[in-house]
Short mmCIF file of C-alpha atoms in Angstrom, two decimals:
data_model
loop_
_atom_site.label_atom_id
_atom_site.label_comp_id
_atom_site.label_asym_id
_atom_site.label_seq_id
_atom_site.Cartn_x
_atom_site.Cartn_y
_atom_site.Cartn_z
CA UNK L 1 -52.26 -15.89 -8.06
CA UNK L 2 -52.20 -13.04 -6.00
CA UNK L 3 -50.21 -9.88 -7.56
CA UNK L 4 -50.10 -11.93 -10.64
CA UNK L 5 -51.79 -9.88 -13.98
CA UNK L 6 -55.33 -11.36 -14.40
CA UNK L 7 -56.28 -9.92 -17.95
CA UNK L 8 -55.66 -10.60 -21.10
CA UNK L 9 -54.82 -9.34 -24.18
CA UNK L 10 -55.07 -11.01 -28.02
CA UNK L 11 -52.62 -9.19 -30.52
CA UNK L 12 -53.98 -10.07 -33.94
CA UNK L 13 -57.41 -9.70 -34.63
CA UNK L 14 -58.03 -11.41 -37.76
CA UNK L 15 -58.97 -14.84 -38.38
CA UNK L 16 -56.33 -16.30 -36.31
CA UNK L 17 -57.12 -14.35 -33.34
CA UNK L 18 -60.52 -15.96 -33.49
CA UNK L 19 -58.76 -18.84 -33.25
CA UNK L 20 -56.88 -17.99 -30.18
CA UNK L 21 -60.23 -16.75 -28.60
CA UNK L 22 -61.78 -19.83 -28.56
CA UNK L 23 -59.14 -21.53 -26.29
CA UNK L 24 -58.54 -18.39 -24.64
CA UNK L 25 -61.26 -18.00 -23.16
CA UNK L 26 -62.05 -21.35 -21.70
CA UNK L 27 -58.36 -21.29 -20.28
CA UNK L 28 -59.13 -17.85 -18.89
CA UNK L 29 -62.03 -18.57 -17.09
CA UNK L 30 -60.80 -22.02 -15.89
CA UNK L 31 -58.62 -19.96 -14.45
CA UNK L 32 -60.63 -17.31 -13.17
CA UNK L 33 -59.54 -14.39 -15.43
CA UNK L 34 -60.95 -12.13 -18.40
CA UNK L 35 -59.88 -11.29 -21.58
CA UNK L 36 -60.39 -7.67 -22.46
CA UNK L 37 -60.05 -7.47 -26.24
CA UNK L 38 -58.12 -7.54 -28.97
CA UNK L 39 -55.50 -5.48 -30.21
CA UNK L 40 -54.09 -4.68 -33.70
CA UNK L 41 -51.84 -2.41 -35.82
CA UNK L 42 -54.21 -1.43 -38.49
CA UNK L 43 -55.58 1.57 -36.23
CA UNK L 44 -58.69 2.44 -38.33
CA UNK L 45 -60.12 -1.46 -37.24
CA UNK L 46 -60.11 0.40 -33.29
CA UNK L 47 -63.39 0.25 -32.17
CA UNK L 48 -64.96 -2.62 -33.80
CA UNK L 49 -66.21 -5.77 -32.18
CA UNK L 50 -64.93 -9.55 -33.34
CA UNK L 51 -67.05 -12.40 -31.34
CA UNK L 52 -68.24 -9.56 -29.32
CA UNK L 53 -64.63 -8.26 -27.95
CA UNK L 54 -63.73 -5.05 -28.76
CA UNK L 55 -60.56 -4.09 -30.78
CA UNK L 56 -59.20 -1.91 -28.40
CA UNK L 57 -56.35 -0.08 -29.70
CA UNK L 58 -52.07 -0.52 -31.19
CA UNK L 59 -50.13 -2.22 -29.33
CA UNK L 60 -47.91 0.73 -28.48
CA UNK L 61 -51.20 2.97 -27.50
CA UNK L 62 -53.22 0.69 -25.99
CA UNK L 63 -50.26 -1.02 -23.33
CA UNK L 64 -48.76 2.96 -22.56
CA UNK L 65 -52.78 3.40 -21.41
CA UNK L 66 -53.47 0.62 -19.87
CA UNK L 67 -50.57 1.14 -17.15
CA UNK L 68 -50.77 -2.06 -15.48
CA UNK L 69 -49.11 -5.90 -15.87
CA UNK L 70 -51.12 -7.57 -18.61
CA UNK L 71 -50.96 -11.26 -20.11
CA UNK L 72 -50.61 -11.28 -24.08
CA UNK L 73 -51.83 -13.87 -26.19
CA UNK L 74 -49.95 -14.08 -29.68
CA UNK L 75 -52.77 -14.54 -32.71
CA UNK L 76 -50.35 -13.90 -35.59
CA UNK L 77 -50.82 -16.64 -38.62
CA UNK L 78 -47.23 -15.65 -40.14
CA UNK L 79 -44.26 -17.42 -37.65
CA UNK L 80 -42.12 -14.80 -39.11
CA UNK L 81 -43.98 -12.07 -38.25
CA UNK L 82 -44.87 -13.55 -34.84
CA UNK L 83 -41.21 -13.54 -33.70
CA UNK L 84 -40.80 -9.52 -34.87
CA UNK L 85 -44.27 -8.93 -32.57
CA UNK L 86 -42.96 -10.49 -29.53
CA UNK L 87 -39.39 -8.68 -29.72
CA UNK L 88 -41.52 -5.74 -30.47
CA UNK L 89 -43.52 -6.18 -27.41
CA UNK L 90 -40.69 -7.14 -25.07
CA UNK L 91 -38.55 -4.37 -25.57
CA UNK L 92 -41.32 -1.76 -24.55
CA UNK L 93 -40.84 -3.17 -21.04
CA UNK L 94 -44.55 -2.66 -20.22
CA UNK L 95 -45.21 -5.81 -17.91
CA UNK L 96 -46.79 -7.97 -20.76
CA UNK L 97 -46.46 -11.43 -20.00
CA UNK L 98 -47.18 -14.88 -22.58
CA UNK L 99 -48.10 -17.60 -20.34
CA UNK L 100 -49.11 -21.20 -22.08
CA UNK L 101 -52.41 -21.09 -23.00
CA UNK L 102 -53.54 -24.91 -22.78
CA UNK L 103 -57.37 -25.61 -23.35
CA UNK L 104 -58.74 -28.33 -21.00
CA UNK L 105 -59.88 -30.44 -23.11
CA UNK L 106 -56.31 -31.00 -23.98
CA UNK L 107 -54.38 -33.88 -22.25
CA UNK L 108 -50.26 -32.94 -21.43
CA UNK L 109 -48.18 -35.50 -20.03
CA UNK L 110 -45.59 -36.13 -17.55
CA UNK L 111 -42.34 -34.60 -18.64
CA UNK L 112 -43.99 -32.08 -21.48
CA UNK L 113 -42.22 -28.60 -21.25
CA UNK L 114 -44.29 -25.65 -23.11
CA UNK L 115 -42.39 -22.28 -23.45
CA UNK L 116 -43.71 -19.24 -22.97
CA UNK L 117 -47.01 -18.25 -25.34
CA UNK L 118 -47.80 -21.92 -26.91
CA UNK L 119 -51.15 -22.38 -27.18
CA UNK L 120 -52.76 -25.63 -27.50
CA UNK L 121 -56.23 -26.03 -29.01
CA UNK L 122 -58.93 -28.21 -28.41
CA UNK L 123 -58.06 -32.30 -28.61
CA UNK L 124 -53.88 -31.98 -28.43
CA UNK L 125 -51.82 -34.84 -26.99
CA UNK L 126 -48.74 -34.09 -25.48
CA UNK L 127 -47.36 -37.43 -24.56
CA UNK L 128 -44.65 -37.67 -22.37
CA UNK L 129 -40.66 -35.95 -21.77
CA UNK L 130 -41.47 -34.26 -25.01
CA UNK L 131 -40.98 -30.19 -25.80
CA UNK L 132 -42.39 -27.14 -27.50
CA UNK L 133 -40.84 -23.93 -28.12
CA UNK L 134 -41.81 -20.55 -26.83
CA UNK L 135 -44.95 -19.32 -29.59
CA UNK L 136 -45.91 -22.34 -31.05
CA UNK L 137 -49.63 -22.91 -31.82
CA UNK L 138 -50.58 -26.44 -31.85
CA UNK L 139 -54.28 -26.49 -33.55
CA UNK L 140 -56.81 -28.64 -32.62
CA UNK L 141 -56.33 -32.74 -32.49
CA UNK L 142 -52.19 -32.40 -33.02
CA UNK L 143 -50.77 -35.77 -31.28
CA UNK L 144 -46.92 -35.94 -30.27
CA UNK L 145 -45.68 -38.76 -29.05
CA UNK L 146 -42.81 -39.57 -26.80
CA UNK L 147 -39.41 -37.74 -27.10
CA UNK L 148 -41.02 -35.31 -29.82
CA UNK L 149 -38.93 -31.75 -30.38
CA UNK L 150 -40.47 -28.62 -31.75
CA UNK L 151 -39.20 -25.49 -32.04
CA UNK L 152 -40.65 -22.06 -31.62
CA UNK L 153 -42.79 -19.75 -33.61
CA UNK L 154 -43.96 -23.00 -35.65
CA UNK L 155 -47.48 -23.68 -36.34
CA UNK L 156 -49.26 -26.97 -36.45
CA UNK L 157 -52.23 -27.76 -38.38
CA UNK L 158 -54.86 -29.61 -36.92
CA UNK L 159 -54.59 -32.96 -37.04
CA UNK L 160 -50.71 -33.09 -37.37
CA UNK L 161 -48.96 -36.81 -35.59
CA UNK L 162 -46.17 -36.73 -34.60
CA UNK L 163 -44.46 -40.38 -33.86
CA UNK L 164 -41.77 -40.92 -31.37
CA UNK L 165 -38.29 -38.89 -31.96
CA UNK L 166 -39.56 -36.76 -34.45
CA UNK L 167 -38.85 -33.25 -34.35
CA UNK L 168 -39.72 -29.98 -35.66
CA UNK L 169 -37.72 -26.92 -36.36
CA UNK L 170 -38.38 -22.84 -35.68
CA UNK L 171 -41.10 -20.78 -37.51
CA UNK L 172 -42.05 -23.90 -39.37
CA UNK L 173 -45.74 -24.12 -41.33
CA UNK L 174 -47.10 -27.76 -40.96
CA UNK L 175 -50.22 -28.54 -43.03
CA UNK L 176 -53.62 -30.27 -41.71
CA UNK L 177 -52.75 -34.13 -40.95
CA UNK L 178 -49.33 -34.33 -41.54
CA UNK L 179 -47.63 -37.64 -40.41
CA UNK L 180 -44.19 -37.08 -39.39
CA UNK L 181 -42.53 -41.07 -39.32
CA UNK L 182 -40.15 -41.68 -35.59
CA UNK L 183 -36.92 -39.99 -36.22
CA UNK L 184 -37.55 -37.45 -38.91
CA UNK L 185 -37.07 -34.01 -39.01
CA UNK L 186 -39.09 -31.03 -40.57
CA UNK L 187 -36.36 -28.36 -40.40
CA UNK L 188 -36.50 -24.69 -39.81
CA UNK L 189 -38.93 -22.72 -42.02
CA UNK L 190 -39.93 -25.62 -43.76
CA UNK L 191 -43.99 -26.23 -44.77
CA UNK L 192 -45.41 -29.31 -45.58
CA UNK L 193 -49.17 -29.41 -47.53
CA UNK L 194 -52.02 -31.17 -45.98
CA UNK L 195 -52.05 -34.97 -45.47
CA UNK L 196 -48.42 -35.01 -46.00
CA UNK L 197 -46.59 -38.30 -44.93
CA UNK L 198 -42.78 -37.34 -43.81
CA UNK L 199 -40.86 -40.06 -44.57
CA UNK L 200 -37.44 -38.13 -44.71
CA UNK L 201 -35.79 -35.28 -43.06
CA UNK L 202 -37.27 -31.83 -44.69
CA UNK L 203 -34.55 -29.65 -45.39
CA UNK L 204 -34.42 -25.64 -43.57
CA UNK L 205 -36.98 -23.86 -46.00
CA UNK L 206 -38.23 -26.94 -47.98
CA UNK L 207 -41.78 -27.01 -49.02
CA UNK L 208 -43.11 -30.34 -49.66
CA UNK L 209 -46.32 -32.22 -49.93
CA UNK L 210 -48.05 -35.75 -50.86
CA UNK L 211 -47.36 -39.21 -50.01
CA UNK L 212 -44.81 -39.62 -49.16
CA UNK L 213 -43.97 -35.92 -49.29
CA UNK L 214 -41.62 -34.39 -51.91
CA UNK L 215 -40.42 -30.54 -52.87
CA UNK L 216 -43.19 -28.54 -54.32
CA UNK L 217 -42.95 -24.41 -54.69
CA UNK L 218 -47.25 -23.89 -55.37
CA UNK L 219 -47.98 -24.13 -51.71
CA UNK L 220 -45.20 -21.35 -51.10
CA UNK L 221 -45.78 -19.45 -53.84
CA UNK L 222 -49.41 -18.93 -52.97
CA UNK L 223 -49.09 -18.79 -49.17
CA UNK L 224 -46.67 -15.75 -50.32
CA UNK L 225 -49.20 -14.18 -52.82
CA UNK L 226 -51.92 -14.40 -49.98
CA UNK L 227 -49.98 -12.51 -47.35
CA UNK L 228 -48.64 -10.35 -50.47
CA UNK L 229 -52.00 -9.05 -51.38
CA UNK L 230 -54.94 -10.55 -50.03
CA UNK L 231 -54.91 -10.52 -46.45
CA UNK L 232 -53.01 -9.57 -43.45
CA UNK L 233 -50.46 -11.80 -41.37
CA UNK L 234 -52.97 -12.04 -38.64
CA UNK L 235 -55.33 -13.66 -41.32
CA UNK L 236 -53.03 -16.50 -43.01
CA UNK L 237 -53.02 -19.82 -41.66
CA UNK L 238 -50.80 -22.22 -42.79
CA UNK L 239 -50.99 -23.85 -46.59
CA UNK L 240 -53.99 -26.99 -46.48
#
Protein backbone atom coordinates (compact mmCIF):
# COMPACT_ATOMS: atom_id res chain seq x y z
CA UNK A 1 0.00 0.00 0.00
CA UNK A 2 2.82 2.12 0.00
CA UNK A 3 2.25 5.66 -1.87
CA UNK A 4 -1.30 4.62 -2.00
CA UNK A 5 -3.86 7.51 -0.20
CA UNK A 6 -4.69 6.11 3.30
CA UNK A 7 -7.65 8.50 4.34
CA UNK A 8 -10.87 8.81 3.75
CA UNK A 9 -13.43 10.96 2.99
CA UNK A 10 -17.60 10.50 3.24
CA UNK A 11 -19.44 13.07 0.89
CA UNK A 12 -22.97 13.20 2.27
CA UNK A 13 -23.50 13.63 5.72
CA UNK A 14 -27.00 12.91 6.32
CA UNK A 15 -28.60 9.79 7.16
CA UNK A 16 -27.07 7.87 4.45
CA UNK A 17 -23.66 8.83 5.26
CA UNK A 18 -24.26 7.22 8.61
CA UNK A 19 -24.90 4.46 6.76
CA UNK A 20 -21.72 4.42 4.86
CA UNK A 21 -19.83 5.02 8.22
CA UNK A 22 -20.71 2.02 9.67
CA UNK A 23 -19.05 -0.19 6.96
CA UNK A 24 -16.55 2.33 6.43
CA UNK A 25 -15.01 2.17 9.13
CA UNK A 26 -14.61 -1.49 9.80
CA UNK A 27 -13.25 -1.72 6.10
CA UNK A 28 -10.90 1.12 6.96
CA UNK A 29 -9.38 -0.20 9.80
CA UNK A 30 -9.27 -3.81 8.45
CA UNK A 31 -7.29 -2.20 6.32
CA UNK A 32 -5.26 -0.12 8.39
CA UNK A 33 -6.56 3.38 7.42
CA UNK A 34 -8.72 6.36 8.94
CA UNK A 35 -11.51 8.16 7.94
CA UNK A 36 -11.27 11.85 8.58
CA UNK A 37 -14.82 13.17 8.30
CA UNK A 38 -17.45 13.99 6.41
CA UNK A 39 -18.04 16.41 3.87
CA UNK A 40 -21.13 18.26 2.54
CA UNK A 41 -22.49 21.14 0.40
CA UNK A 42 -24.74 22.78 2.83
CA UNK A 43 -21.68 24.93 4.26
CA UNK A 44 -23.42 26.27 7.43
CA UNK A 45 -23.53 22.18 8.72
CA UNK A 46 -19.21 22.78 8.71
CA UNK A 47 -18.17 22.19 11.96
CA UNK A 48 -20.57 19.89 13.47
CA UNK A 49 -19.96 16.35 14.59
CA UNK A 50 -22.20 13.13 13.22
CA UNK A 51 -21.12 9.75 15.22
CA UNK A 52 -18.34 11.82 16.46
CA UNK A 53 -16.66 12.77 12.88
CA UNK A 54 -16.48 16.11 12.09
CA UNK A 55 -18.14 17.74 8.99
CA UNK A 56 -15.23 19.15 7.65
CA UNK A 57 -15.93 21.38 4.88
CA UNK A 58 -17.50 21.56 0.62
CA UNK A 59 -16.24 19.45 -1.40
CA UNK A 60 -14.57 22.08 -3.54
CA UNK A 61 -12.95 23.82 -0.20
CA UNK A 62 -12.18 21.12 1.73
CA UNK A 63 -10.16 18.80 -1.32
CA UNK A 64 -8.25 22.42 -2.70
CA UNK A 65 -7.00 22.36 1.31
CA UNK A 66 -6.35 19.23 1.89
CA UNK A 67 -3.61 19.01 -1.02
CA UNK A 68 -2.97 15.46 -0.95
CA UNK A 69 -4.50 11.97 -2.73
CA UNK A 70 -7.60 11.11 -0.73
CA UNK A 71 -10.13 8.05 -0.99
CA UNK A 72 -13.93 9.22 -1.28
CA UNK A 73 -16.71 7.34 -0.12
CA UNK A 74 -20.11 8.24 -1.95
CA UNK A 75 -23.13 8.61 0.89
CA UNK A 76 -25.70 10.16 -1.46
CA UNK A 77 -29.41 8.43 -1.03
CA UNK A 78 -30.58 9.94 -4.57
CA UNK A 79 -28.74 7.62 -7.63
CA UNK A 80 -29.36 10.63 -9.66
CA UNK A 81 -27.72 12.91 -7.73
CA UNK A 82 -24.90 10.45 -6.94
CA UNK A 83 -23.82 10.25 -10.61
CA UNK A 84 -23.75 14.44 -10.88
CA UNK A 85 -21.36 14.21 -7.43
CA UNK A 86 -18.93 11.86 -8.82
CA UNK A 87 -18.58 13.76 -12.33
CA UNK A 88 -18.42 16.72 -10.11
CA UNK A 89 -15.62 15.33 -8.16
CA UNK A 90 -13.68 13.81 -11.05
CA UNK A 91 -13.35 16.67 -13.10
CA UNK A 92 -11.59 18.76 -10.26
CA UNK A 93 -8.65 16.39 -10.84
CA UNK A 94 -7.71 16.51 -7.12
CA UNK A 95 -6.44 12.80 -6.59
CA UNK A 96 -9.79 11.53 -5.05
CA UNK A 97 -10.09 8.01 -5.50
CA UNK A 98 -13.59 5.46 -4.84
CA UNK A 99 -12.25 2.17 -4.04
CA UNK A 100 -14.98 -0.79 -3.12
CA UNK A 101 -15.81 -0.52 0.19
CA UNK A 102 -16.74 -4.26 1.20
CA UNK A 103 -17.47 -4.90 5.01
CA UNK A 104 -16.03 -8.24 6.26
CA UNK A 105 -18.67 -9.66 7.36
CA UNK A 106 -19.68 -9.82 3.79
CA UNK A 107 -18.89 -13.02 1.75
CA UNK A 108 -17.85 -12.22 -2.35
CA UNK A 109 -17.28 -15.01 -4.53
CA UNK A 110 -15.12 -16.26 -7.17
CA UNK A 111 -15.71 -14.36 -10.35
CA UNK A 112 -17.67 -11.17 -8.59
CA UNK A 113 -16.42 -7.86 -10.25
CA UNK A 114 -17.31 -4.56 -8.06
CA UNK A 115 -16.64 -1.17 -9.85
CA UNK A 116 -15.26 1.53 -8.45
CA UNK A 117 -17.23 3.08 -5.08
CA UNK A 118 -19.81 0.01 -4.39
CA UNK A 119 -20.19 -0.46 -1.05
CA UNK A 120 -21.46 -3.52 0.46
CA UNK A 121 -23.00 -3.57 3.94
CA UNK A 122 -23.07 -5.93 6.56
CA UNK A 123 -24.48 -9.74 5.56
CA UNK A 124 -24.23 -9.35 1.40
CA UNK A 125 -23.72 -12.43 -0.77
CA UNK A 126 -22.06 -12.06 -3.85
CA UNK A 127 -22.19 -15.48 -5.35
CA UNK A 128 -20.18 -16.26 -8.09
CA UNK A 129 -19.11 -14.67 -12.03
CA UNK A 130 -21.70 -12.11 -11.12
CA UNK A 131 -21.24 -7.98 -11.47
CA UNK A 132 -21.95 -4.62 -9.94
CA UNK A 133 -21.59 -1.31 -11.38
CA UNK A 134 -19.35 1.49 -10.33
CA UNK A 135 -21.61 3.38 -7.12
CA UNK A 136 -23.89 0.91 -6.23
CA UNK A 137 -24.79 0.46 -2.52
CA UNK A 138 -25.87 -2.93 -1.68
CA UNK A 139 -27.48 -2.60 2.04
CA UNK A 140 -27.23 -5.01 4.49
CA UNK A 141 -28.33 -8.94 3.88
CA UNK A 142 -28.74 -8.32 -0.25
CA UNK A 143 -28.09 -12.01 -1.79
CA UNK A 144 -27.20 -12.34 -5.66
CA UNK A 145 -26.87 -15.35 -7.00
CA UNK A 146 -24.98 -16.70 -9.93
CA UNK A 147 -24.74 -14.74 -13.26
CA UNK A 148 -26.60 -11.67 -11.54
CA UNK A 149 -26.08 -8.04 -13.51
CA UNK A 150 -26.45 -4.69 -11.86
CA UNK A 151 -25.81 -1.58 -13.02
CA UNK A 152 -24.38 1.52 -11.47
CA UNK A 153 -25.58 4.25 -9.23
CA UNK A 154 -28.49 1.71 -8.13
CA UNK A 155 -29.34 1.14 -4.63
CA UNK A 156 -30.41 -2.02 -2.95
CA UNK A 157 -32.48 -2.30 0.02
CA UNK A 158 -31.63 -4.59 2.58
CA UNK A 159 -32.74 -7.74 2.20
CA UNK A 160 -33.11 -7.64 -1.68
CA UNK A 161 -32.53 -11.66 -3.57
CA UNK A 162 -31.57 -11.78 -6.37
CA UNK A 163 -31.95 -15.42 -8.21
CA UNK A 164 -29.75 -16.59 -10.94
CA UNK A 165 -29.72 -14.36 -14.35
CA UNK A 166 -31.46 -11.63 -12.98
CA UNK A 167 -30.32 -8.28 -13.58
CA UNK A 168 -30.59 -4.80 -12.59
CA UNK A 169 -30.37 -1.61 -14.48
CA UNK A 170 -28.50 2.06 -13.71
CA UNK A 171 -29.62 4.48 -10.90
CA UNK A 172 -32.32 2.02 -10.01
CA UNK A 173 -34.24 2.27 -6.30
CA UNK A 174 -34.96 -1.36 -5.07
CA UNK A 175 -37.16 -1.60 -1.95
CA UNK A 176 -36.40 -3.76 1.38
CA UNK A 177 -36.83 -7.64 0.37
CA UNK A 178 -37.46 -7.53 -3.04
CA UNK A 179 -37.38 -10.97 -4.86
CA UNK A 180 -36.25 -10.62 -8.29
CA UNK A 181 -37.38 -14.39 -10.08
CA UNK A 182 -34.01 -16.00 -12.53
CA UNK A 183 -34.12 -14.09 -15.69
CA UNK A 184 -35.94 -10.89 -14.95
CA UNK A 185 -35.00 -7.56 -15.32
CA UNK A 186 -35.60 -4.32 -13.19
CA UNK A 187 -34.65 -1.73 -15.83
CA UNK A 188 -33.00 1.59 -15.58
CA UNK A 189 -34.52 4.04 -13.06
CA UNK A 190 -37.03 1.76 -12.13
CA UNK A 191 -38.16 1.34 -8.08
CA UNK A 192 -39.85 -1.41 -6.74
CA UNK A 193 -41.72 -1.05 -2.96
CA UNK A 194 -40.75 -3.29 -0.19
CA UNK A 195 -41.39 -7.07 -0.29
CA UNK A 196 -41.93 -6.82 -3.90
CA UNK A 197 -41.89 -10.22 -5.85
CA UNK A 198 -40.55 -9.50 -9.65
CA UNK A 199 -42.10 -11.81 -11.64
CA UNK A 200 -41.67 -9.81 -15.00
CA UNK A 201 -39.25 -7.53 -16.58
CA UNK A 202 -39.77 -3.80 -14.97
CA UNK A 203 -39.81 -1.41 -17.61
CA UNK A 204 -36.88 1.87 -17.64
CA UNK A 205 -38.66 4.20 -14.99
CA UNK A 206 -41.46 1.81 -13.81
CA UNK A 207 -42.45 1.93 -10.25
CA UNK A 208 -44.06 -1.10 -9.01
CA UNK A 209 -44.86 -2.93 -5.86
CA UNK A 210 -46.79 -6.08 -4.23
CA UNK A 211 -47.01 -9.60 -5.05
CA UNK A 212 -46.33 -10.16 -7.61
CA UNK A 213 -45.36 -6.56 -8.34
CA UNK A 214 -47.41 -4.24 -10.60
CA UNK A 215 -47.19 -0.25 -11.66
CA UNK A 216 -47.97 2.01 -8.82
CA UNK A 217 -47.09 6.06 -8.92
CA UNK A 218 -47.57 6.61 -4.60
CA UNK A 219 -44.14 5.27 -3.92
CA UNK A 220 -42.74 7.84 -6.62
CA UNK A 221 -44.79 10.44 -5.95
CA UNK A 222 -43.79 10.56 -2.31
CA UNK A 223 -40.12 9.57 -2.68
CA UNK A 224 -40.33 12.90 -4.99
CA UNK A 225 -42.23 15.05 -2.37
CA UNK A 226 -39.58 13.90 0.29
CA UNK A 227 -36.51 14.99 -1.62
CA UNK A 228 -38.86 18.03 -2.84
CA UNK A 229 -39.32 19.42 0.57
CA UNK A 230 -38.47 17.49 3.44
CA UNK A 231 -35.04 16.46 3.36
CA UNK A 232 -31.91 16.53 1.45
CA UNK A 233 -30.59 13.87 -1.20
CA UNK A 234 -28.05 12.75 1.26
CA UNK A 235 -31.08 11.92 3.60
CA UNK A 236 -33.54 9.79 1.24
CA UNK A 237 -33.25 6.22 1.11
CA UNK A 238 -35.04 4.34 -1.17
CA UNK A 239 -39.16 3.91 -0.98
CA UNK A 240 -39.98 0.78 1.92
Amino acid sequence: MSGLPHEWIILGSGTVGRQVLATLEVHAQQRGEVVLGFLDDDASRVGQVVKGLPILGTPEAWLAAHGRPVQMAMALGDPKVRRQAVARIKALDAGVTFPPIINPFSCVGSGVRLGEGVLLQGGVVCQCDLEVGAFTILGSCCSLAHDCVVGEYSWLSPGTRMAGYASIGDECWVGMSTLILPHKRINDRAETGAGSVITHDVPVGETVAGVPARPTRLLRAERDAKIGGLATASDVTPPL
